[in-house]
Tab-separated table of C-alpha atoms and ligand atoms in Angstrom:
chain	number	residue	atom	x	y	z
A	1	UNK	CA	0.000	0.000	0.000
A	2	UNK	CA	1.518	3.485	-0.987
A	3	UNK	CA	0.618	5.783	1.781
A	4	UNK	CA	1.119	9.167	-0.677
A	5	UNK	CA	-0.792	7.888	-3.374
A	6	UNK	CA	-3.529	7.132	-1.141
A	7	UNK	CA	-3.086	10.480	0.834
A	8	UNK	CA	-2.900	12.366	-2.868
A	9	UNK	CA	-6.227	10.278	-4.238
A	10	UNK	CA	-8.229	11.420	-0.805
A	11	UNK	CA	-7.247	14.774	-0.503
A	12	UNK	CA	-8.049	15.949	-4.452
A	13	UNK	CA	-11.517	13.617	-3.893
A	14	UNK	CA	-12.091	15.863	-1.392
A	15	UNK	CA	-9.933	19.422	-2.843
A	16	UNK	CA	-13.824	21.320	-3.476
A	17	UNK	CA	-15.315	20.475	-0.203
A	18	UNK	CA	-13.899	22.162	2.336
A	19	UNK	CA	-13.238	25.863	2.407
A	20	UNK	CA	-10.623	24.846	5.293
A	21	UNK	CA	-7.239	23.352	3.410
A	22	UNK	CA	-3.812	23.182	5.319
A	23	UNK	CA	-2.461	25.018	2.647
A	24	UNK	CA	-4.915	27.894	2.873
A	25	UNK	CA	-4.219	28.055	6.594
A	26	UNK	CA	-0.541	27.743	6.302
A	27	UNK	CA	-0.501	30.466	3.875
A	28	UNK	CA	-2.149	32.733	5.559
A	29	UNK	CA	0.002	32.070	8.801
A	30	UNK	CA	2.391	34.914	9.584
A	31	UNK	CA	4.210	32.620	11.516
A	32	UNK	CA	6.424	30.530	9.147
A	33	UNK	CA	8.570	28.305	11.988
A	34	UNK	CA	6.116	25.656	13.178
A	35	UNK	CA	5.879	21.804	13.638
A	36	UNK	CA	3.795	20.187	10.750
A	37	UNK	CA	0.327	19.948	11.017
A	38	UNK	CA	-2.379	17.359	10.431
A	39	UNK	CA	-2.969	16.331	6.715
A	40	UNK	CA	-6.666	17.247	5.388
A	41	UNK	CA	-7.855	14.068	5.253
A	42	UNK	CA	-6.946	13.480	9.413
A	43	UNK	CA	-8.965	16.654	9.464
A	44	UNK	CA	-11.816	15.631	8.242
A	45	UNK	CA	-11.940	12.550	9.481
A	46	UNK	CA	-11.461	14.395	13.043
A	47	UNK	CA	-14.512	16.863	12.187
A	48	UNK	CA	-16.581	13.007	11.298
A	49	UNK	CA	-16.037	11.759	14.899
A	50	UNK	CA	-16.954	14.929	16.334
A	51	UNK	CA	-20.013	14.817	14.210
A	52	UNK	CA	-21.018	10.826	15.377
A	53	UNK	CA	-20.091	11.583	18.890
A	54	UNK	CA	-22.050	14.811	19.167
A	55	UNK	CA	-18.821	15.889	21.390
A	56	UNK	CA	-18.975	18.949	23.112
A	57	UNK	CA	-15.931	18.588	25.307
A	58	UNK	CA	-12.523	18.102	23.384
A	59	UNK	CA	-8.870	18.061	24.799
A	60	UNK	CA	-5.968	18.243	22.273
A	61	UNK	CA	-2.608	18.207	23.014
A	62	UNK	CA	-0.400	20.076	20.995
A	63	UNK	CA	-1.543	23.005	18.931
A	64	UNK	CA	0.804	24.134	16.203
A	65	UNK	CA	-0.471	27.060	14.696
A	66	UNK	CA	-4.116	25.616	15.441
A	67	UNK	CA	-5.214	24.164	11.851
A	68	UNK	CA	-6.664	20.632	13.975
A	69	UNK	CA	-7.896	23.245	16.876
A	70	UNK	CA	-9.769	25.495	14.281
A	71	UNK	CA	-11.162	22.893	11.954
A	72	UNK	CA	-12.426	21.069	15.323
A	73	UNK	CA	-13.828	24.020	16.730
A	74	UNK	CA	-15.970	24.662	13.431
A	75	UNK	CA	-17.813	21.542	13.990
A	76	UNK	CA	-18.421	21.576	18.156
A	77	UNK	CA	-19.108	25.424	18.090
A	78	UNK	CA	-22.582	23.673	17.017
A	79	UNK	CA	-23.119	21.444	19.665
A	80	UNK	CA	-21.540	24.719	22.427
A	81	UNK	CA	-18.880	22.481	23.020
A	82	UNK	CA	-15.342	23.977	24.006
A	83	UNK	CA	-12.048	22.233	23.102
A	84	UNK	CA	-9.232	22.752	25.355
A	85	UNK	CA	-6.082	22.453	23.780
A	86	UNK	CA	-2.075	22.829	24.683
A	87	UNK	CA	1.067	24.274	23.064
A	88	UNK	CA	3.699	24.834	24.990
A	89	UNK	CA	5.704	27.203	22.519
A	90	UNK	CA	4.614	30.704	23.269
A	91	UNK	CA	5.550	32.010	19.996
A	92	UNK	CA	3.491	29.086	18.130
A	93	UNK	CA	0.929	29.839	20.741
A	94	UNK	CA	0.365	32.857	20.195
A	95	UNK	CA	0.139	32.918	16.832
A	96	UNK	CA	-2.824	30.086	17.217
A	97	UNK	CA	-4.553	32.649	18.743
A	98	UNK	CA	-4.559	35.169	16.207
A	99	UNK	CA	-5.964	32.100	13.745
A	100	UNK	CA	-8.691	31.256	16.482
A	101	UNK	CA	-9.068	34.715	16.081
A	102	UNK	CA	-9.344	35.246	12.455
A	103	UNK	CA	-11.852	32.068	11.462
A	104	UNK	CA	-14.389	33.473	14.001
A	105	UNK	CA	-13.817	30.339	16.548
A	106	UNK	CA	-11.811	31.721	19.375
A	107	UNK	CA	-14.883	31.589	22.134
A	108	UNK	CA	-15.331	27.685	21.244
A	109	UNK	CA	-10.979	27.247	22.225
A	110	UNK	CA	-9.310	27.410	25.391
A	111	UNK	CA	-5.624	27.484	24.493
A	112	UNK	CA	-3.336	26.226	27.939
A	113	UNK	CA	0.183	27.715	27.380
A	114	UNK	CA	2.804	25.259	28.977
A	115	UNK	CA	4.405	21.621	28.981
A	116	UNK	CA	1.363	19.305	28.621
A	117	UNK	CA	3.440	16.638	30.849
A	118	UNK	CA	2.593	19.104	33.736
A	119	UNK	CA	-0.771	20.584	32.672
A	120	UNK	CA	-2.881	17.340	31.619
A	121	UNK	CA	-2.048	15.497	35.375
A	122	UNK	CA	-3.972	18.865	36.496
A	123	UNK	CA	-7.300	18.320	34.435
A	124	UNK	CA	-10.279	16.717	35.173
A	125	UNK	CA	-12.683	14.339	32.624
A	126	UNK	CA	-14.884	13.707	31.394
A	127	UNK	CA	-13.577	14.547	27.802
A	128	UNK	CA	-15.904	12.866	24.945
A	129	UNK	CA	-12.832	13.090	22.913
A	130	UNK	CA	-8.680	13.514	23.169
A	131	UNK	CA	-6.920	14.342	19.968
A	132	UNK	CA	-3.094	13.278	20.891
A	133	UNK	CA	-0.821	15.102	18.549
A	134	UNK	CA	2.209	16.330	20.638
A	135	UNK	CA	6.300	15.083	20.828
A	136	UNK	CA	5.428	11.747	19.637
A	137	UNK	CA	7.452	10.417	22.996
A	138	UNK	CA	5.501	11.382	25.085
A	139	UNK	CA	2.045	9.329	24.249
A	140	UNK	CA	3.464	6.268	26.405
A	141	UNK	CA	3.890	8.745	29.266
A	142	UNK	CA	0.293	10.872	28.947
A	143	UNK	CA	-1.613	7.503	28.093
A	144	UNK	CA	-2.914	6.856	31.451
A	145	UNK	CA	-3.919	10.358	32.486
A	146	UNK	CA	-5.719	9.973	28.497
A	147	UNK	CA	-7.693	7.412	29.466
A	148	UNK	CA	-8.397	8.776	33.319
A	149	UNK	CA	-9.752	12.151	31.427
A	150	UNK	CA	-11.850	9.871	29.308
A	151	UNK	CA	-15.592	9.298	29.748
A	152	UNK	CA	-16.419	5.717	29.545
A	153	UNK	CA	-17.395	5.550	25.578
A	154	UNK	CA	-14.983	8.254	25.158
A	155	UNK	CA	-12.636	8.400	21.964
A	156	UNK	CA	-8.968	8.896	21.997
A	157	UNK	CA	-7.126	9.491	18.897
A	158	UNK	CA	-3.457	9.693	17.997
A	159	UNK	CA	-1.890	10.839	15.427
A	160	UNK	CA	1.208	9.416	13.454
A	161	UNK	CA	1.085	6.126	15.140
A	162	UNK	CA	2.174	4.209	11.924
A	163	UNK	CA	5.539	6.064	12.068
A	164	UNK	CA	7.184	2.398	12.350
A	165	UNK	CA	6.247	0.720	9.053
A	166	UNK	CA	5.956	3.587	6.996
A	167	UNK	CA	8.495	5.282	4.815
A	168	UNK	CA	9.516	7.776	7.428
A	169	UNK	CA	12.613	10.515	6.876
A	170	UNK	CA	15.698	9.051	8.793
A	171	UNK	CA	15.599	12.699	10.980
A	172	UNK	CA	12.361	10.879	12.383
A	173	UNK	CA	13.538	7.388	13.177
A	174	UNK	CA	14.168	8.146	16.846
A	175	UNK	CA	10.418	8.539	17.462
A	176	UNK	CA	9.777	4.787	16.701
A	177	UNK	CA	10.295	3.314	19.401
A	178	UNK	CA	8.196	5.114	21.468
A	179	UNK	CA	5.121	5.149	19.113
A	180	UNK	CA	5.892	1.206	19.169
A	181	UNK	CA	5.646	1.503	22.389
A	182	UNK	CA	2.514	3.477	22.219
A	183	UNK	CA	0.647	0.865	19.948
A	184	UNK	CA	1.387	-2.390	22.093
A	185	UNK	CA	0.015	0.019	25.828
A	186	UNK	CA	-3.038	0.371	23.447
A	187	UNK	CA	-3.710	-2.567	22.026
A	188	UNK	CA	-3.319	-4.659	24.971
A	189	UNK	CA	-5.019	-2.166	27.303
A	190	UNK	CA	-8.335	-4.263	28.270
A	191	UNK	CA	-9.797	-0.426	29.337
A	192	UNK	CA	-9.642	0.192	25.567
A	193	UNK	CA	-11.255	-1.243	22.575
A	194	UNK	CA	-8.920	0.169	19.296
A	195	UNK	CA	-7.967	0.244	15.621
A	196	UNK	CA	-5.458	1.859	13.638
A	197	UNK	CA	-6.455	3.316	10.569
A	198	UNK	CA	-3.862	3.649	7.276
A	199	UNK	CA	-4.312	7.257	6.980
A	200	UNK	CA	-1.793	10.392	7.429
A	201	UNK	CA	1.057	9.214	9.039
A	202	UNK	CA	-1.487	6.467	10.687
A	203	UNK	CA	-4.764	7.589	13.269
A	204	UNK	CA	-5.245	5.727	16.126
A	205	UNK	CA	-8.854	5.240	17.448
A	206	UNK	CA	-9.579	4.153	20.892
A	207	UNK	CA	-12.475	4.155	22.604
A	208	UNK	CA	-12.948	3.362	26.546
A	209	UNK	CA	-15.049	0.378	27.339
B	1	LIG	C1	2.327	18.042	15.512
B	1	LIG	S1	2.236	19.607	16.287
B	1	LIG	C2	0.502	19.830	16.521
B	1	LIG	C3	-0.239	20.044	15.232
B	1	LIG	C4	-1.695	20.431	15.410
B	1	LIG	N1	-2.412	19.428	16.191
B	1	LIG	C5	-2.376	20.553	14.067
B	1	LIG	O1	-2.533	19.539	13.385
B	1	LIG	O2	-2.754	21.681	13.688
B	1	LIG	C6	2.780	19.242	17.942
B	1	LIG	C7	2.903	20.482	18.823
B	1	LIG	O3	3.126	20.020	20.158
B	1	LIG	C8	3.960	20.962	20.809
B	1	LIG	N2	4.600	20.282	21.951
B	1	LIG	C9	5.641	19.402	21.928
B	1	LIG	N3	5.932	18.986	23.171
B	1	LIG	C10	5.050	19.602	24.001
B	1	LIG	C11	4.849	19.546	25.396
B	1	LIG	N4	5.621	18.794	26.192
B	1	LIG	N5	3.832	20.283	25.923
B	1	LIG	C12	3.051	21.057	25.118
B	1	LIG	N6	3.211	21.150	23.789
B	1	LIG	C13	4.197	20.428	23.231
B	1	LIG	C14	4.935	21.404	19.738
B	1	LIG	O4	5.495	22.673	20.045
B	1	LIG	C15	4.062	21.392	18.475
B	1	LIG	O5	3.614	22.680	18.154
């Protein structure tokens, strides 16, 4: 299976359908210095489980500029939900905000400024659903406090988690292990019930029993 031509053939399926692209969002970024962002296709399928899960209460960890945050936050501003999300680069951060900002969705976002290895031990549940996006070594780490903020029927998903079979740039190889790592807490955790789907860099979905 080649993971770019399938990327290529779902993203220009779906080029007309949403007004919100990466590209558009990167482009009008001011900030140019800022760790990648989710593909369109992990975006929409992130806006689909907010849809089936009617979620109204959202944690993500790690922001970026906010392209996951904002094209979240379009979908629970119907349901009143709020998404709290962290970034603990002020710079990045900050410039999130002005996006929020911008696409009309700041009063649906509560961006926490700091290292999420301190902040998410502080937070209470019940989340309907964690989007896990941050330094890819630390999902073994913030798994249990993931699950603990969970509801039960709650939906955790993780980004990049097929890092270890796909082509992956060489600067990259060091965050194998602990996505490996990552995939075997999940899969043998009997709190969760999970899957791993083939697209972006591999989604991880993961729902407490
Ligand atoms: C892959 S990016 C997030 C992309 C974003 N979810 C999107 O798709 O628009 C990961 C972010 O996590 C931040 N990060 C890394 N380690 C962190 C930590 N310990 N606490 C908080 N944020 C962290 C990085 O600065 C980076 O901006």
């Amino acid at each position: 299976m080649n993971f770019e031509t399938i990327n290529k053939y779902i993203a220009d399926l779906y080029a007309n359908k949403t007004s919100l692209t990466r590209s558009k969002y990167e482009s009008s970024t001011e900030l140019k210095d800022f760790v990648p962002v989710v593909d369109d296709d992990v975006a929409m399928l992130l806006r689909l489980l907010l849809q089936l899960t009617c979620a109204r209460r959202v944690l993500e960890i790690g922001t970026s500029i906010g392209y996951s945050t904002t094209s979240m936050a379009q979908v629970v501003k119907k349901y009143d939900g709020k998404i709290i999300t962290i970034e603990f680069d002020e710079k990045v951060a900050s410039q999130a905000q002005t996006n929020f900002k911008r696409a009309g969705v700041a009063d649906f976002i509560e961006l926490q400024i700091g290292d999420a290895q301190v902040l998410i031990p502080q937070l209470q549940g019940d989340f309907d659903l964690i989007f896990q996006d941050v330094d890819k070594r630390l999902y073994p780490r913030l798994l249990p406090d993931c699950i603990r903020l969970l509801k039960q029927g709650g939906l955790l998903v993780a980004e990049d988690t097929l890092f270890p079979v796909i082509d992956l740039d060489p600067e990259w190889h060091h965050l194998i292990p602990p996505i490996e790592e990552f995939n075997h807490l999940v899969a043998n955790n009997p709190e969760l019930e999970s899957t791993i789907l083939p697209i972006g860099d591999g989604v991880t979905l993961a729902i407490k029993k």
